[in-house]
Amino acid sequence: ETGRPALLTEHGIYVREQYLNLGRSIESTFVRWILTRVIGTVADMNYAYADQVSPVCHYNTRWEKWRGVEDPRIKVIYNGVDPAKFFPLEAPVRNERPLIVCVGLIFPLKGQLDLIEAAAIDGARPWWRFWG
């Protein structure tokens, strides 16, 4: 309507994340079938009207191409930090064990439970035992 270009950015691929979530959370095959079509249609409408679609990595472009976005409308904008510009001012404190930090939405798809289980494989104490 305004003649301004529309930019669609995706950190994750919405369709993929919703398909995975439906598989875990909805028992009814019929309800999953309906919801996958609704979700796919919503995503396709957004892709159709976007002048540029920008995922955060090249790998994600395959999902957008699969949903009909043409190569010229896809421009990857990579996540990341330039270590030459952003670096610690002091030397990091070295512990006897590595420190792992996870910053993100607490959601099964983000894998925090997988991270905790992976840390436990090495015999590390689970995070809930650090306090109390």
Coordinates of N, CA, C and O in Angstrom, one line a residue:
E1 N 0.8 -1.2 0.0 CA 0.0 0.0 0.0 C 0.8 1.3 0.0 O 0.5 2.2 -0.7
T2 N 1.9 1.3 0.8 CA 2.7 2.5 0.9 C 3.9 2.6 -0.1 O 4.5 3.6 -0.3
G3 N 4.1 1.4 -0.8 CA 5.2 1.4 -1.8 C 6.6 1.2 -1.2 O 7.6 1.2 -1.8
R4 N 6.6 1.1 0.2 CA 7.9 0.8 0.9 C 8.2 -0.7 0.8 O 7.3 -1.5 0.9
P5 N 9.5 -1.0 0.6 CA 9.8 -2.5 0.6 C 9.6 -3.1 2.0 O 9.7 -2.5 3.0
A6 N 9.3 -4.4 1.9 CA 9.1 -5.2 3.1 C 10.3 -6.2 3.3 O 10.7 -6.9 2.4
L7 N 10.9 -6.1 4.5 CA 12.0 -7.0 4.8 C 11.5 -8.0 5.9 O 10.9 -7.7 6.9
L8 N 11.7 -9.3 5.6 CA 11.4 -10.4 6.5 C 12.7 -11.0 7.0 O 13.5 -11.5 6.2
T9 N 12.9 -11.0 8.3 CA 14.1 -11.6 8.8 C 13.7 -12.8 9.7 O 12.7 -12.8 10.3
E10 N 14.5 -13.8 9.6 CA 14.3 -15.0 10.3 C 15.5 -15.5 11.1 O 16.5 -15.8 10.5
H11 N 15.4 -15.5 12.4 CA 16.5 -16.1 13.2 C 16.5 -17.6 13.1 O 17.5 -18.2 12.8
G12 N 15.3 -18.1 13.3 CA 15.0 -19.5 13.0 C 14.0 -19.6 11.9 O 13.5 -18.6 11.5
I13 N 13.8 -20.8 11.4 CA 12.8 -20.9 10.3 C 11.5 -21.2 11.0 O 11.3 -22.3 11.6
Y14 N 10.5 -20.3 10.9 CA 9.2 -20.4 11.6 C 8.5 -21.7 11.2 O 8.1 -22.4 12.1
V15 N 8.4 -22.0 10.0 CA 7.7 -23.2 9.6 C 8.4 -24.5 10.2 O 7.7 -25.3 10.8
R16 N 9.7 -24.5 10.1 CA 10.4 -25.7 10.7 C 10.1 -25.8 12.2 O 9.8 -26.9 12.7
E17 N 10.3 -24.7 12.9 CA 10.1 -24.7 14.4 C 8.7 -25.1 14.8 O 8.5 -25.9 15.7
Q18 N 7.7 -24.6 14.0 CA 6.3 -25.0 14.3 C 6.0 -26.4 14.0 O 5.3 -27.1 14.7
Y19 N 6.6 -26.9 12.9 CA 6.4 -28.4 12.6 C 7.0 -29.2 13.7 O 6.3 -30.2 14.1
L20 N 8.1 -28.9 14.2 CA 8.8 -29.7 15.3 C 7.9 -29.6 16.5 O 7.7 -30.6 17.2
N21 N 7.4 -28.4 16.8 CA 6.6 -28.2 18.0 C 5.3 -29.0 17.9 O 4.9 -29.6 18.9
L22 N 4.7 -28.9 16.8 CA 3.4 -29.7 16.6 C 3.6 -31.2 16.9 O 2.8 -31.8 17.5
G23 N 4.7 -31.7 16.4 CA 5.0 -33.1 16.5 C 5.1 -33.5 18.0 O 4.9 -34.7 18.4
R24 N 5.6 -32.6 18.8 CA 5.8 -32.9 20.2 C 4.5 -32.6 21.1 O 4.4 -33.1 22.2
S25 N 3.7 -31.7 20.6 CA 2.7 -31.1 21.5 C 1.2 -31.5 21.2 O 0.4 -31.4 22.0
I26 N 1.0 -31.9 19.9 CA -0.4 -32.2 19.5 C -0.5 -33.7 19.2 O 0.2 -34.2 18.3
E27 N -1.4 -34.4 19.9 CA -1.5 -35.8 19.7 C -2.4 -36.2 18.5 O -2.1 -37.2 17.8
S28 N -3.4 -35.4 18.2 CA -4.3 -35.7 17.1 C -3.6 -35.5 15.7 O -3.2 -34.4 15.4
T29 N -3.7 -36.5 14.9 CA -3.1 -36.4 13.6 C -3.9 -35.4 12.8 O -3.3 -34.6 12.0
F30 N -5.2 -35.4 12.9 CA -6.0 -34.5 12.1 C -5.7 -33.0 12.5 O -5.6 -32.2 11.6
V31 N -5.6 -32.7 13.8 CA -5.3 -31.4 14.3 C -3.9 -31.0 13.8 O -3.7 -29.8 13.3
R32 N -2.9 -31.9 13.8 CA -1.6 -31.6 13.3 C -1.7 -31.3 11.8 O -1.0 -30.3 11.3
W33 N -2.4 -32.0 11.1 CA -2.6 -31.9 9.6 C -3.2 -30.5 9.3 O -2.6 -29.8 8.5
I34 N -4.2 -30.1 10.0 CA -4.8 -28.8 9.8 C -3.8 -27.7 10.2 O -3.6 -26.7 9.4
L35 N -3.2 -27.8 11.3 CA -2.3 -26.7 11.8 C -1.1 -26.6 10.9 O -0.6 -25.5 10.7
T36 N -0.5 -27.7 10.4 CA 0.6 -27.6 9.5 C 0.2 -26.8 8.2 O 1.0 -26.0 7.7
R37 N -1.0 -27.0 7.8 CA -1.4 -26.2 6.6 C -1.7 -24.8 6.9 O -1.3 -23.9 6.1
V38 N -2.2 -24.5 8.0 CA -2.4 -23.1 8.4 C -1.1 -22.4 8.6 O -0.8 -21.3 8.1
I39 N -0.2 -23.0 9.3 CA 1.2 -22.4 9.5 C 1.9 -22.2 8.2 O 2.5 -21.2 8.0
G40 N 1.9 -23.2 7.4 CA 2.5 -23.1 6.0 C 1.9 -22.0 5.2 O 2.7 -21.3 4.6
T41 N 0.6 -21.8 5.3 CA 0.0 -20.8 4.5 C 0.4 -19.4 5.0 O 0.6 -18.5 4.3
V42 N 0.4 -19.2 6.3 CA 0.8 -18.0 6.9 C 2.3 -17.6 6.5 O 2.6 -16.5 6.1
A43 N 3.1 -18.6 6.6 CA 4.5 -18.4 6.2 C 4.6 -18.1 4.7 O 5.3 -17.1 4.3
D44 N 3.9 -18.8 3.9 CA 3.9 -18.5 2.4 C 3.4 -17.1 2.1 O 4.0 -16.5 1.2
M45 N 2.4 -16.7 2.8 CA 1.9 -15.3 2.6 C 3.0 -14.3 2.9 O 3.2 -13.3 2.2
N46 N 3.7 -14.5 4.0 CA 4.7 -13.6 4.4 C 5.9 -13.6 3.4 O 6.4 -12.5 3.0
Y47 N 6.3 -14.8 3.0 CA 7.3 -14.9 2.0 C 6.9 -14.2 0.7 O 7.7 -13.5 0.0
A48 N 5.6 -14.4 0.3 CA 5.2 -13.8 -1.0 C 5.2 -12.3 -1.0 O 5.5 -11.7 -2.1
Y49 N 4.9 -11.6 0.1 CA 4.9 -10.2 0.1 C 6.2 -9.5 0.5 O 6.4 -8.3 0.4
A50 N 7.2 -10.3 0.9 CA 8.5 -9.8 1.3 C 9.3 -9.5 0.1 O 9.5 -10.3 -0.8
D51 N 9.9 -8.3 0.1 CA 10.8 -7.9 -1.0 C 12.2 -8.5 -0.8 O 12.9 -8.8 -1.7
Q52 N 12.5 -8.7 0.5 CA 13.8 -9.4 0.9 C 13.5 -10.3 2.0 O 12.8 -9.9 3.0
V53 N 14.1 -11.5 2.0 CA 14.0 -12.5 3.1 C 15.4 -12.7 3.5 O 16.3 -13.0 2.7
S54 N 15.7 -12.4 4.8 CA 17.0 -12.5 5.4 C 17.1 -13.5 6.5 O 16.8 -13.2 7.7
P55 N 17.6 -14.7 6.3 CA 17.9 -15.6 7.4 C 19.2 -15.3 7.9 O 20.0 -14.5 7.4
V56 N 19.6 -16.0 9.1 CA 20.9 -15.7 9.7 C 22.0 -16.6 9.3 O 23.1 -16.4 9.7
C57 N 21.7 -17.6 8.4 CA 22.7 -18.4 7.9 C 22.3 -19.0 6.5 O 21.1 -19.1 6.2
H58 N 23.3 -19.4 5.8 CA 23.0 -19.9 4.4 C 22.2 -21.2 4.5 O 21.4 -21.5 3.6
Y59 N 22.5 -22.0 5.5 CA 21.8 -23.3 5.7 C 20.2 -23.1 5.7 O 19.5 -23.9 5.1
N60 N 19.8 -22.0 6.3 CA 18.3 -21.8 6.4 C 17.7 -21.4 5.1 O 16.5 -21.5 4.9
T61 N 18.5 -21.0 4.1 CA 17.9 -20.6 2.8 C 17.2 -21.7 2.1 O 16.3 -21.5 1.3
R62 N 17.6 -22.9 2.4 CA 17.0 -24.1 1.7 C 15.5 -24.2 2.1 O 14.7 -24.6 1.3
W63 N 15.2 -23.8 3.4 CA 13.7 -23.8 3.8 C 13.0 -22.8 3.0 O 11.9 -23.0 2.6
E64 N 13.6 -21.6 2.9 CA 12.9 -20.5 2.2 C 12.7 -20.8 0.8 O 11.6 -20.5 0.2
K65 N 13.7 -21.4 0.1 CA 13.6 -21.8 -1.3 C 12.5 -22.9 -1.4 O 11.7 -22.8 -2.4
W66 N 12.5 -23.8 -0.5 CA 11.5 -24.8 -0.5 C 10.1 -24.3 -0.5 O 9.1 -24.8 -1.1
R67 N 9.9 -23.1 0.3 CA 8.6 -22.5 0.4 C 8.3 -21.5 -0.8 O 7.4 -20.8 -0.7
G68 N 9.2 -21.4 -1.7 CA 9.0 -20.6 -2.9 C 9.7 -19.3 -3.0 O 9.4 -18.5 -4.0
V69 N 10.6 -19.0 -2.1 CA 11.3 -17.7 -2.2 C 12.4 -17.8 -3.3 O 13.2 -18.8 -3.2
E70 N 12.4 -16.9 -4.2 CA 13.4 -17.0 -5.3 C 14.8 -16.5 -4.8 O 14.8 -15.6 -3.9
D71 N 15.9 -17.0 -5.3 CA 17.2 -16.6 -4.9 C 17.5 -15.1 -4.9 O 18.1 -14.6 -3.9
P72 N 17.0 -14.3 -5.8 CA 17.3 -12.9 -5.8 C 16.7 -12.1 -4.6 O 17.2 -11.1 -4.2
R73 N 15.7 -12.7 -4.0 CA 15.1 -12.0 -2.8 C 15.7 -12.5 -1.5 O 15.3 -12.0 -0.4
I74 N 16.6 -13.4 -1.5 CA 17.2 -13.9 -0.3 C 18.6 -13.3 -0.1 O 19.4 -13.4 -1.0
K75 N 18.7 -12.7 1.1 CA 20.1 -12.1 1.4 C 20.4 -12.5 2.9 O 19.7 -12.1 3.8
V76 N 21.4 -13.3 3.0 CA 21.7 -13.8 4.4 C 22.4 -12.7 5.2 O 23.3 -12.0 4.7
I77 N 21.9 -12.5 6.4 CA 22.6 -11.5 7.3 C 23.0 -12.4 8.5 O 22.3 -12.9 9.3
Y78 N 24.3 -12.6 8.5 CA 24.9 -13.6 9.5 C 24.9 -13.0 10.9 O 25.1 -11.9 11.1
N79 N 24.6 -14.0 11.8 CA 24.7 -13.7 13.2 C 26.2 -13.6 13.6 O 27.0 -14.2 12.9
G80 N 26.5 -13.0 14.6 CA 27.9 -13.1 15.1 C 28.5 -11.8 15.6 O 27.8 -10.8 15.4
V81 N 29.6 -11.9 16.1 CA 30.3 -10.8 16.7 C 31.7 -10.7 16.1 O 32.4 -11.8 16.0
D82 N 32.2 -9.6 15.7 CA 33.5 -9.4 15.1 C 34.5 -9.3 16.3 O 34.5 -8.3 17.1
P83 N 35.3 -10.4 16.5 CA 36.2 -10.4 17.7 C 37.3 -9.3 17.6 O 37.8 -8.9 18.6
A84 N 37.5 -8.7 16.5 CA 38.4 -7.6 16.4 C 37.9 -6.3 17.0 O 38.6 -5.4 17.4
K85 N 36.5 -6.2 17.0 CA 35.9 -5.0 17.5 C 35.4 -5.2 18.9 O 35.4 -4.2 19.7
F86 N 35.0 -6.4 19.3 CA 34.4 -6.7 20.6 C 35.3 -7.8 21.3 O 35.3 -8.9 20.8
F87 N 36.0 -7.4 22.3 CA 36.8 -8.3 23.0 C 36.8 -8.0 24.5 O 36.5 -6.9 24.9
P88 N 37.2 -9.0 25.3 CA 37.2 -8.7 26.8 C 38.3 -7.7 27.1 O 39.4 -7.8 26.6
L89 N 38.0 -6.8 28.1 CA 39.0 -5.8 28.5 C 40.0 -6.4 29.5 O 41.1 -6.0 29.6
E90 N 39.6 -7.5 30.2 CA 40.5 -8.2 31.1 C 40.6 -9.6 30.7 O 39.7 -10.2 30.0
A91 N 41.7 -10.2 31.1 CA 41.9 -11.6 30.8 C 40.8 -12.4 31.5 O 40.5 -12.1 32.7
P92 N 40.2 -13.4 30.9 CA 39.2 -14.2 31.6 C 39.7 -15.0 32.7 O 40.9 -15.4 32.7
V93 N 38.9 -15.2 33.8 CA 39.3 -16.0 34.9 C 39.3 -17.4 34.5 O 38.3 -17.9 34.0
R94 N 40.4 -18.1 34.8 CA 40.4 -19.6 34.5 C 40.0 -20.4 35.7 O 40.5 -20.2 36.8
N95 N 39.0 -21.2 35.5 CA 38.5 -22.2 36.5 C 39.1 -23.5 36.2 O 39.5 -23.8 35.0
E96 N 39.0 -24.4 37.1 CA 39.4 -25.8 36.9 C 38.5 -26.5 35.9 O 38.9 -27.4 35.2
R97 N 37.2 -26.1 35.9 CA 36.3 -26.6 34.9 C 35.8 -25.5 34.0 O 35.7 -24.4 34.4
P98 N 35.4 -25.9 32.8 CA 34.9 -24.9 31.8 C 33.6 -24.4 32.3 O 32.8 -25.1 32.9
L99 N 33.3 -23.2 31.9 CA 32.1 -22.5 32.2 C 31.3 -22.5 30.9 O 31.8 -22.0 29.9
I100 N 30.0 -22.9 31.0 CA 29.2 -22.9 29.8 C 28.0 -22.0 30.1 O 27.4 -22.2 31.2
V101 N 27.7 -21.1 29.2 CA 26.6 -20.2 29.4 C 25.7 -20.3 28.2 O 26.1 -20.4 27.1
C102 N 24.4 -20.4 28.5 CA 23.4 -20.4 27.5 C 22.4 -19.3 27.7 O 21.8 -19.2 28.7
V103 N 22.4 -18.4 26.7 CA 21.5 -17.3 26.8 C 20.4 -17.5 25.7 O 20.8 -17.6 24.5
G104 N 19.2 -17.6 26.1 CA 18.1 -17.7 25.1 C 16.8 -18.0 25.7 O 16.7 -18.1 26.9
L105 N 15.8 -18.0 24.9 CA 14.4 -18.3 25.3 C 14.4 -19.7 25.9 O 15.0 -20.7 25.3
I106 N 13.8 -19.9 27.0 CA 13.7 -21.2 27.6 C 12.5 -21.9 26.9 O 11.3 -21.6 27.2
F107 N 12.8 -22.8 26.0 CA 11.8 -23.4 25.2 C 12.4 -24.8 24.7 O 13.6 -24.8 24.4
P108 N 11.7 -25.8 24.7 CA 12.3 -27.1 24.4 C 13.1 -27.2 23.1 O 14.1 -27.8 23.0
L109 N 12.6 -26.4 22.1 CA 13.3 -26.4 20.8 C 14.7 -25.8 20.9 O 15.6 -26.1 20.1
K110 N 15.0 -25.0 21.9 CA 16.3 -24.3 22.1 C 17.3 -25.3 22.7 O 18.5 -25.0 22.6
G111 N 16.9 -26.4 23.3 CA 17.8 -27.4 23.7 C 18.5 -27.2 25.0 O 19.6 -27.8 25.2
Q112 N 18.0 -26.5 26.0 CA 18.7 -26.3 27.2 C 18.8 -27.7 28.0 O 19.8 -27.9 28.6
L113 N 17.7 -28.5 27.9 CA 17.8 -29.8 28.6 C 18.9 -30.7 27.9 O 19.6 -31.4 28.6
D114 N 19.0 -30.6 26.6 CA 20.1 -31.3 25.9 C 21.5 -30.8 26.4 O 22.4 -31.6 26.6
L115 N 21.6 -29.5 26.6 CA 22.9 -29.0 27.1 C 23.2 -29.5 28.5 O 24.3 -29.9 28.8
I116 N 22.2 -29.6 29.4 CA 22.4 -30.1 30.7 C 22.8 -31.6 30.7 O 23.7 -32.0 31.4
E117 N 22.1 -32.3 29.8 CA 22.4 -33.8 29.7 C 23.8 -34.0 29.2 O 24.6 -34.8 29.6
A118 N 24.2 -33.1 28.2 CA 25.6 -33.3 27.6 C 26.6 -32.9 28.7 O 27.7 -33.6 28.8
A119 N 26.4 -31.9 29.5 CA 27.3 -31.6 30.6 C 27.4 -32.8 31.6 O 28.5 -33.0 32.1
A120 N 26.3 -33.4 31.8 CA 26.3 -34.5 32.8 C 27.1 -35.7 32.3 O 27.6 -36.5 33.1
I121 N 27.2 -35.9 31.0 CA 28.0 -37.0 30.4 C 29.5 -37.0 30.8 O 30.1 -38.0 31.1
D122 N 30.0 -35.8 31.0 CA 31.4 -35.6 31.4 C 31.6 -35.7 32.9 O 32.6 -35.4 33.4
G123 N 30.5 -35.9 33.6 CA 30.6 -36.0 35.1 C 30.5 -34.7 35.8 O 30.7 -34.6 37.0
A124 N 30.1 -33.7 35.0 CA 30.0 -32.3 35.7 C 28.8 -32.3 36.6 O 27.8 -33.1 36.3
R125 N 28.8 -31.5 37.6 CA 27.6 -31.4 38.5 C 26.5 -30.7 37.7 O 26.8 -29.7 37.1
P126 N 25.3 -31.2 37.8 CA 24.2 -30.4 37.2 C 24.0 -29.0 37.8 O 24.4 -28.8 39.0
W127 N 23.5 -28.1 37.1 CA 23.4 -26.7 37.5 C 22.6 -26.5 38.8 O 22.9 -25.7 39.6
W128 N 21.6 -27.4 39.0 CA 20.8 -27.2 40.2 C 21.5 -27.6 41.5 O 21.1 -27.3 42.5
R129 N 22.7 -28.2 41.3 CA 23.5 -28.6 42.5 C 24.5 -27.5 42.9 O 25.2 -27.6 43.8
F130 N 24.6 -26.4 42.1 CA 25.5 -25.3 42.4 C 25.0 -24.5 43.5 O 25.7 -23.8 44.1
W131 N 23.7 -24.4 43.7 CA 23.1 -23.6 44.7 C 22.5 -24.4 45.8 O 21.8 -25.4 45.5
G132 N 22.8 -24.0 47.0 CA 22.1 -24.7 48.1 C 22.7 -25.9 48.6 O 23.2 -26.8 48.6

